[in-house]
Every structure is written in structure tokens, then in C-alpha cells.
PDB file of C-alpha atoms and ligand atoms in Angstrom:
ATOM      1  CA  UNK A  25       9.580   3.578  -4.561  1.00  0.00           C
ATOM      2  CA  UNK A  26       6.190   1.931  -4.983  1.00  0.00           C
ATOM      3  CA  UNK A  27       5.477  -1.752  -5.391  1.00  0.00           C
ATOM      4  CA  UNK A  28       4.181  -2.607  -8.858  1.00  0.00           C
ATOM      5  CA  UNK A  29       1.217  -4.980  -8.689  1.00  0.00           C
ATOM      6  CA  UNK A  30      -0.086  -6.283 -12.014  1.00  0.00           C
ATOM      7  CA  UNK A  31       1.331  -3.172 -13.671  1.00  0.00           C
ATOM      8  CA  UNK A  32      -0.085  -0.634 -11.215  1.00  0.00           C
ATOM      9  CA  UNK A  33       2.003   1.349  -8.738  1.00  0.00           C
ATOM     10  CA  UNK A  34       1.025   0.726  -5.113  1.00  0.00           C
ATOM     11  CA  UNK A  35       2.363   2.487  -2.021  1.00  0.00           C
ATOM     12  CA  UNK A  36       4.479   0.462   0.353  1.00  0.00           C
ATOM     13  CA  UNK A  37       2.500  -0.026   3.603  1.00  0.00           C
ATOM     14  CA  UNK A  38       3.478   2.168   6.551  1.00  0.00           C
ATOM     15  CA  UNK A  39       3.360  -0.847   8.853  1.00  0.00           C
ATOM     16  CA  UNK A  40       6.403  -3.059   8.200  1.00  0.00           C
ATOM     17  CA  UNK A  41       4.579  -6.068   9.694  1.00  0.00           C
ATOM     18  CA  UNK A  42       2.096  -6.312   6.780  1.00  0.00           C
ATOM     19  CA  UNK A  43       2.714  -9.435   4.740  1.00  0.00           C
ATOM     20  CA  UNK A  44       2.649  -9.298   0.971  1.00  0.00           C
ATOM     21  CA  UNK A  45      -0.357 -11.642   1.081  1.00  0.00           C
ATOM     22  CA  UNK A  46      -2.285  -9.280   3.358  1.00  0.00           C
ATOM     23  CA  UNK A  47      -1.355  -6.296   1.210  1.00  0.00           C
ATOM     24  CA  UNK A  48      -2.776  -8.061  -1.843  1.00  0.00           C
ATOM     25  CA  UNK A  49      -5.940  -9.399  -0.254  1.00  0.00           C
ATOM     26  CA  UNK A  50      -6.858  -7.024   2.542  1.00  0.00           C
ATOM     27  CA  UNK A  51      -5.670  -3.686   1.183  1.00  0.00           C
ATOM     28  CA  UNK A  52      -5.786  -4.093  -2.612  1.00  0.00           C
ATOM     29  CA  UNK A  53      -8.728  -6.549  -2.579  1.00  0.00           C
ATOM     30  CA  UNK A  54      -6.961  -8.851  -5.007  1.00  0.00           C
ATOM     31  CA  UNK A  55      -8.533 -11.943  -3.497  1.00  0.00           C
ATOM     32  CA  UNK A  56      -7.447 -14.297  -6.271  1.00  0.00           C
ATOM     33  CA  UNK A  57      -4.362 -15.068  -4.196  1.00  0.00           C
ATOM     34  CA  UNK A  58      -5.567 -17.411  -1.464  1.00  0.00           C
ATOM     35  CA  UNK A  59      -4.792 -17.891   2.224  1.00  0.00           C
ATOM     36  CA  UNK A  60      -4.267 -21.531   3.093  1.00  0.00           C
ATOM     37  CA  UNK A  61      -1.954 -22.384   5.949  1.00  0.00           C
ATOM     38  CA  UNK A  62      -0.524 -18.856   6.334  1.00  0.00           C
ATOM     39  CA  UNK A  63       2.751 -20.452   7.393  1.00  0.00           C
ATOM     40  CA  UNK A  64       4.558 -21.434   4.220  1.00  0.00           C
ATOM     41  CA  UNK A  65       3.378 -25.015   3.862  1.00  0.00           C
ATOM     42  CA  UNK A  66       0.647 -25.162   1.196  1.00  0.00           C
ATOM     43  CA  UNK A  67       1.516 -22.858  -1.714  1.00  0.00           C
ATOM     44  CA  UNK A  68      -1.985 -21.349  -1.995  1.00  0.00           C
ATOM     45  CA  UNK A  69      -0.549 -17.837  -1.691  1.00  0.00           C
ATOM     46  CA  UNK A  70       2.064 -18.193  -4.448  1.00  0.00           C
ATOM     47  CA  UNK A  71       2.631 -15.091  -6.588  1.00  0.00           C
ATOM     48  CA  UNK A  72       5.337 -14.011  -9.015  1.00  0.00           C
ATOM     49  CA  UNK A  73       7.964 -11.400  -8.195  1.00  0.00           C
ATOM     50  CA  UNK A  74       9.848 -10.257 -11.281  1.00  0.00           C
ATOM     51  CA  UNK A  75       8.770 -13.588 -12.803  1.00  0.00           C
ATOM     52  CA  UNK A  76       9.988 -15.767  -9.922  1.00  0.00           C
ATOM     53  CA  UNK A  77       7.601 -17.599  -7.614  1.00  0.00           C
ATOM     54  CA  UNK A  78       7.388 -16.879  -3.910  1.00  0.00           C
ATOM     55  CA  UNK A  79       4.924 -17.688  -1.156  1.00  0.00           C
ATOM     56  CA  UNK A  80       3.466 -14.352  -0.170  1.00  0.00           C
ATOM     57  CA  UNK A  81       2.322 -15.302   3.343  1.00  0.00           C
ATOM     58  CA  UNK A  82       5.921 -15.363   4.569  1.00  0.00           C
ATOM     59  CA  UNK A  83       6.994 -12.212   2.709  1.00  0.00           C
ATOM     60  CA  UNK A  84       6.833  -8.746   4.195  1.00  0.00           C
ATOM     61  CA  UNK A  85       5.396  -6.235   1.744  1.00  0.00           C
ATOM     62  CA  UNK A  86       8.077  -3.632   2.518  1.00  0.00           C
ATOM     63  CA  UNK A  87      10.703  -6.005   1.125  1.00  0.00           C
ATOM     64  CA  UNK A  88       9.194  -5.634  -2.343  1.00  0.00           C
ATOM     65  CA  UNK A  89       9.700  -1.927  -2.769  1.00  0.00           C
ATOM     66  CA  UNK A  90      10.322  -1.330  -6.491  1.00  0.00           C
ATOM     67  CA  UNK A  91       9.612  -4.938  -7.485  1.00  0.00           C
ATOM     68  CA  UNK A  92       6.978  -6.187  -9.948  1.00  0.00           C
ATOM     69  CA  UNK A  93       4.360  -8.508  -8.420  1.00  0.00           C
ATOM     70  CA  UNK A  94       2.083 -10.562 -10.651  1.00  0.00           C
ATOM     71  CA  UNK A  95      -0.975 -12.271  -9.207  1.00  0.00           C
ATOM     72  CA  UNK A  96      -3.484 -14.508 -10.967  1.00  0.00           C
ATOM     73  CA  UNK A  97      -5.515 -11.385 -11.764  1.00  0.00           C
ATOM     74  CA  UNK A  98      -2.606 -10.105 -13.844  1.00  0.00           C
ATOM     75  CA  UNK A  99      -2.131 -13.099 -16.116  1.00  0.00           C
ATOM     76  CA  UNK A 100      -4.796 -12.580 -18.758  1.00  0.00           C
ATOM     77  CA  UNK A 101      -4.195 -10.310 -21.738  1.00  0.00           C
ATOM     78  CA  UNK A 102      -6.942  -8.300 -23.446  1.00  0.00           C
ATOM     79  CA  UNK A 103      -9.579 -10.509 -21.894  1.00  0.00           C
ATOM     80  CA  UNK A 104      -7.936 -13.750 -23.022  1.00  0.00           C
ATOM     81  CA  UNK A 105      -6.831 -16.334 -20.485  1.00  0.00           C
ATOM     82  CA  UNK A 106      -3.147 -17.096 -20.109  1.00  0.00           C
ATOM     83  CA  UNK A 107      -2.476 -20.369 -21.991  1.00  0.00           C
ATOM     84  CA  UNK A 108      -1.922 -22.164 -18.691  1.00  0.00           C
ATOM     85  CA  UNK A 109      -5.251 -20.937 -17.319  1.00  0.00           C
ATOM     86  CA  UNK A 110      -6.967 -22.275 -20.438  1.00  0.00           C
ATOM     87  CA  UNK A 111      -5.133 -25.587 -20.076  1.00  0.00           C
ATOM     88  CA  UNK A 112      -6.312 -25.941 -16.463  1.00  0.00           C
ATOM     89  CA  UNK A 113      -9.885 -25.618 -17.714  1.00  0.00           C
ATOM     90  CA  UNK A 114      -9.258 -28.065 -20.554  1.00  0.00           C
ATOM     91  CA  UNK A 115      -7.648 -30.721 -18.318  1.00  0.00           C
ATOM     92  CA  UNK A 116      -9.870 -30.387 -15.222  1.00  0.00           C
ATOM     93  CA  UNK A 117      -6.927 -29.067 -13.246  1.00  0.00           C
ATOM     94  CA  UNK A 118      -9.159 -28.072 -10.349  1.00  0.00           C
ATOM     95  CA  UNK A 119     -12.292 -28.931  -8.434  1.00  0.00           C
ATOM     96  CA  UNK A 120     -13.027 -26.334  -5.753  1.00  0.00           C
ATOM     97  CA  UNK A 121     -10.424 -24.004  -7.296  1.00  0.00           C
ATOM     98  CA  UNK A 122      -9.005 -22.803  -3.986  1.00  0.00           C
ATOM     99  CA  UNK A 123      -5.449 -23.872  -4.739  1.00  0.00           C
ATOM    100  CA  UNK A 124      -5.638 -22.952  -8.428  1.00  0.00           C
ATOM    101  CA  UNK A 125      -4.260 -19.375  -8.441  1.00  0.00           C
ATOM    102  CA  UNK A 126      -1.243 -20.545  -6.484  1.00  0.00           C
ATOM    103  CA  UNK A 127      -0.808 -23.585  -8.715  1.00  0.00           C
ATOM    104  CA  UNK A 128      -0.872 -21.460 -11.863  1.00  0.00           C
ATOM    105  CA  UNK A 129       1.502 -18.770 -10.598  1.00  0.00           C
ATOM    106  CA  UNK A 130       3.811 -21.443  -9.241  1.00  0.00           C
ATOM    107  CA  UNK A 131       3.839 -23.331 -12.549  1.00  0.00           C
ATOM    108  CA  UNK A 132       4.716 -20.199 -14.505  1.00  0.00           C
ATOM    109  CA  UNK A 133       7.611 -19.498 -12.161  1.00  0.00           C
ATOM    110  CA  UNK A 134       8.645 -23.145 -12.330  1.00  0.00           C
ATOM    111  CA  UNK A 135       8.765 -23.061 -16.123  1.00  0.00           C
ATOM    112  CA  UNK A 136      11.216 -20.186 -15.868  1.00  0.00           C
ATOM    113  CA  UNK A 137      13.397 -22.226 -13.505  1.00  0.00           C
ATOM    114  CA  UNK A 138      13.531 -25.075 -16.031  1.00  0.00           C
ATOM    115  CA  UNK A 139      14.257 -22.614 -18.807  1.00  0.00           C
ATOM    116  CA  UNK A 140      17.234 -21.316 -16.817  1.00  0.00           C
ATOM    117  CA  UNK A 141      18.507 -24.877 -16.309  1.00  0.00           C
ATOM    118  CA  UNK A 142      18.035 -24.951 -12.531  1.00  0.00           C
ATOM    119  CA  UNK A 143      18.050 -28.633 -11.468  1.00  0.00           C
ATOM    120  CA  UNK A 144      15.601 -30.241  -9.037  1.00  0.00           C
ATOM    121  CA  UNK A 145      15.648 -33.384  -6.903  1.00  0.00           C
ATOM    122  CA  UNK A 146      14.211 -35.206  -9.933  1.00  0.00           C
ATOM    123  CA  UNK A 147      16.936 -34.082 -12.355  1.00  0.00           C
ATOM    124  CA  UNK A 148      19.042 -37.079 -13.375  1.00  0.00           C
ATOM    125  CA  UNK A 149      21.934 -35.260 -15.087  1.00  0.00           C
ATOM    126  CA  UNK A 150      23.070 -32.416 -12.860  1.00  0.00           C
ATOM    127  CA  UNK A 151      25.817 -31.261 -15.237  1.00  0.00           C
ATOM    128  CA  UNK A 152      23.681 -31.091 -18.386  1.00  0.00           C
ATOM    129  CA  UNK A 153      23.219 -27.623 -19.839  1.00  0.00           C
ATOM    130  CA  UNK A 154      19.441 -27.973 -19.978  1.00  0.00           C
ATOM    131  CA  UNK A 155      16.804 -29.593 -17.817  1.00  0.00           C
ATOM    132  CA  UNK A 156      14.070 -31.691 -19.478  1.00  0.00           C
ATOM    133  CA  UNK A 157      10.571 -30.258 -19.196  1.00  0.00           C
ATOM    134  CA  UNK A 158       9.296 -33.689 -18.221  1.00  0.00           C
ATOM    135  CA  UNK A 159       6.337 -34.869 -16.203  1.00  0.00           C
ATOM    136  CA  UNK A 160       8.655 -36.096 -13.448  1.00  0.00           C
ATOM    137  CA  UNK A 161      10.269 -32.658 -13.228  1.00  0.00           C
ATOM    138  CA  UNK A 162       6.866 -30.971 -13.074  1.00  0.00           C
ATOM    139  CA  UNK A 163       5.648 -33.328 -10.350  1.00  0.00           C
ATOM    140  CA  UNK A 164       8.724 -32.727  -8.211  1.00  0.00           C
ATOM    141  CA  UNK A 165       8.822 -28.973  -8.751  1.00  0.00           C
ATOM    142  CA  UNK A 166       5.098 -28.530  -8.035  1.00  0.00           C
ATOM    143  CA  UNK A 167       5.203 -30.604  -4.837  1.00  0.00           C
ATOM    144  CA  UNK A 168       5.053 -27.464  -2.707  1.00  0.00           C
ATOM    145  CA  UNK A 169       1.596 -26.609  -4.017  1.00  0.00           C
ATOM    146  CA  UNK A 170      -0.964 -28.806  -2.318  1.00  0.00           C
ATOM    147  CA  UNK A 171      -4.418 -29.603  -3.680  1.00  0.00           C
ATOM    148  CA  UNK A 172      -6.848 -31.009  -1.123  1.00  0.00           C
ATOM    149  CA  UNK A 173      -9.263 -31.935  -3.931  1.00  0.00           C
ATOM    150  CA  UNK A 174      -6.669 -34.250  -5.428  1.00  0.00           C
ATOM    151  CA  UNK A 175      -6.572 -32.588  -8.845  1.00  0.00           C
ATOM    152  CA  UNK A 176      -2.832 -33.124  -9.175  1.00  0.00           C
ATOM    153  CA  UNK A 177      -3.059 -35.344 -12.258  1.00  0.00           C
ATOM    154  CA  UNK A 178      -5.083 -32.736 -14.143  1.00  0.00           C
ATOM    155  CA  UNK A 179      -2.727 -30.009 -12.957  1.00  0.00           C
ATOM    156  CA  UNK A 180       0.306 -31.869 -14.286  1.00  0.00           C
ATOM    157  CA  UNK A 181      -1.548 -32.622 -17.541  1.00  0.00           C
ATOM    158  CA  UNK A 182      -2.241 -28.901 -17.994  1.00  0.00           C
ATOM    159  CA  UNK A 183       1.336 -27.909 -17.216  1.00  0.00           C
ATOM    160  CA  UNK A 184       2.649 -30.597 -19.569  1.00  0.00           C
ATOM    161  CA  UNK A 185       0.491 -29.331 -22.403  1.00  0.00           C
ATOM    162  CA  UNK A 186       1.794 -25.781 -22.072  1.00  0.00           C
ATOM    163  CA  UNK A 187       5.368 -26.256 -20.910  1.00  0.00           C
ATOM    164  CA  UNK A 188       6.199 -29.909 -21.671  1.00  0.00           C
ATOM    165  CA  UNK A 189       9.000 -31.148 -23.903  1.00  0.00           C
ATOM    166  CA  UNK A 190       6.742 -31.312 -26.932  1.00  0.00           C
ATOM    167  CA  UNK A 191       5.719 -27.682 -26.754  1.00  0.00           C
ATOM    168  CA  UNK A 192       8.974 -26.124 -27.951  1.00  0.00           C
ATOM    169  CA  UNK A 193      10.363 -22.977 -26.393  1.00  0.00           C
ATOM    170  CA  UNK A 194       9.091 -21.885 -23.016  1.00  0.00           C
ATOM    171  CA  UNK A 195       9.793 -18.297 -23.968  1.00  0.00           C
ATOM    172  CA  UNK A 196       6.554 -17.988 -25.896  1.00  0.00           C
ATOM    173  CA  UNK A 197       4.689 -17.759 -22.604  1.00  0.00           C
ATOM    174  CA  UNK A 198       7.218 -15.783 -20.603  1.00  0.00           C
ATOM    175  CA  UNK A 199       5.905 -12.906 -18.539  1.00  0.00           C
ATOM    176  CA  UNK A 200       6.841  -9.712 -20.305  1.00  0.00           C
ATOM    177  CA  UNK A 201       4.810  -7.270 -18.299  1.00  0.00           C
ATOM    178  CA  UNK A 202       6.510  -3.938 -17.743  1.00  0.00           C
ATOM    179  CA  UNK A 203       5.688  -2.213 -14.475  1.00  0.00           C
ATOM    180  CA  UNK A 204       3.806   1.078 -14.742  1.00  0.00           C
ATOM    181  CA  UNK A 205       5.493   3.995 -12.981  1.00  0.00           C
TER     182      UNK A 205
HETATM  183  S1  FES B  10      -0.874 -19.669   2.732  1.00  0.00           S
HETATM  184 FE1  FES B  10       1.182 -19.282   2.168  1.00  0.00          FE
HETATM  185  S2  FES B  10       2.083 -21.249   1.963  1.00  0.00           S
HETATM  186 FE2  FES B  10       0.071 -21.655   2.735  1.00  0.00          FE
HETATM  187  S1  FES B  11      -8.890 -27.642  -6.542  1.00  0.00           S
HETATM  188 FE1  FES B  11      -9.605 -27.745  -4.497  1.00  0.00          FE
HETATM  189  S2  FES B  11      -7.784 -27.564  -3.317  1.00  0.00           S
HETATM  190 FE2  FES B  11      -7.078 -27.758  -5.347  1.00  0.00          FE
END
């Protein structure tokens, strides 16, 4: 089976050593996903797999046979930015922008984790049915995505605007993309 990348079917690489990050950047030329540390420490390479966030530098592409990968290039719809992309612009959630694709993909995956009630280190009530979409939760859950420009406050502001407690259901911005056969 192919890998589905932003809705397009892509052949699984013949070489099982090719990372998902290298498949995206070097073979598909989807350079929105960035290389930072290349060893799982910075979050710059974060992409979504079936709506869940992973760091693509530590993932082998062959493992994602039949799965749906979404990169930052796949977030806009009909030329319109994803609401979180627009919020990053609005809140100065970046300076150089190098970490931004990873931050945005990570935040979308994170919102799904909160929606499913998965607790974090910052969650006070571990037996509650729901997890608050609070600033403290966002800060803790985004701690794996580093920003050397120090734009973290703007990043959390943008995430809070789109996914915070006051924004109602997270489902309105859920990824609904169907892979193309
Ligand atoms: S490049 Fe993958 S975590 Fe840093
Ligand atoms: S905006 Fe420069 S590293 Fe985050």
C-alpha cells in the first residue's frame, strides 16, 4: 500500500533506512517540515499521522505504509490558512519561522489529545472525564517543540485563541482529510 501524504498516494521507499522526514523533504520536496536536531529533541520535524503528532526524524517511512501523513503544506483549504496558521500570524507566534511548521502540526495533534481526555503532567484532576484546554496544559504539552527565537508566548497565545477553553468545541478544527487512493 502507498503512504498518503497530504491526500496524495506516495510509494513506500525501497530503502527501509529512509526516515519519514527524509522522504518528505528529500524525495517529495515538501520542505515545510524542518530538520532541527535530527535526533528527536527539538520538535521541528513534527507531522501528523492519522491526526496524531509524531516527530518524523525518528520514524522510518516504511512504517507508515497505508497511513495518512499531514504536513504543514496540507493544512490550508481552498487557499485559506488553517485557523491556527492565521492565529500564529495574528499573535506573532514566530520570528524566523523555522520551528513554526512543527509547532503548528504539534498543536493540532495536541488539541486532539485534550479532546480525547488524555492527561498531561500539568493535569490536576487525573480522574476527570475531560481535560481543561488551559494555558498551563498548552505550555506543558507543547514543551517538546523548542523555539530558539523565544516566541513561546505568542505561540501559546495563538493556540489559546483557537483551542482554548473559551473557543467551544475543538471538533470544529479537526482534521477531516480523507486520503486519496
Ligand atoms: S529534527 Fe526531529 S525532533 Fe529535532
Ligand atoms: S520562530 Fe525562530 S525558532 Fe521558532
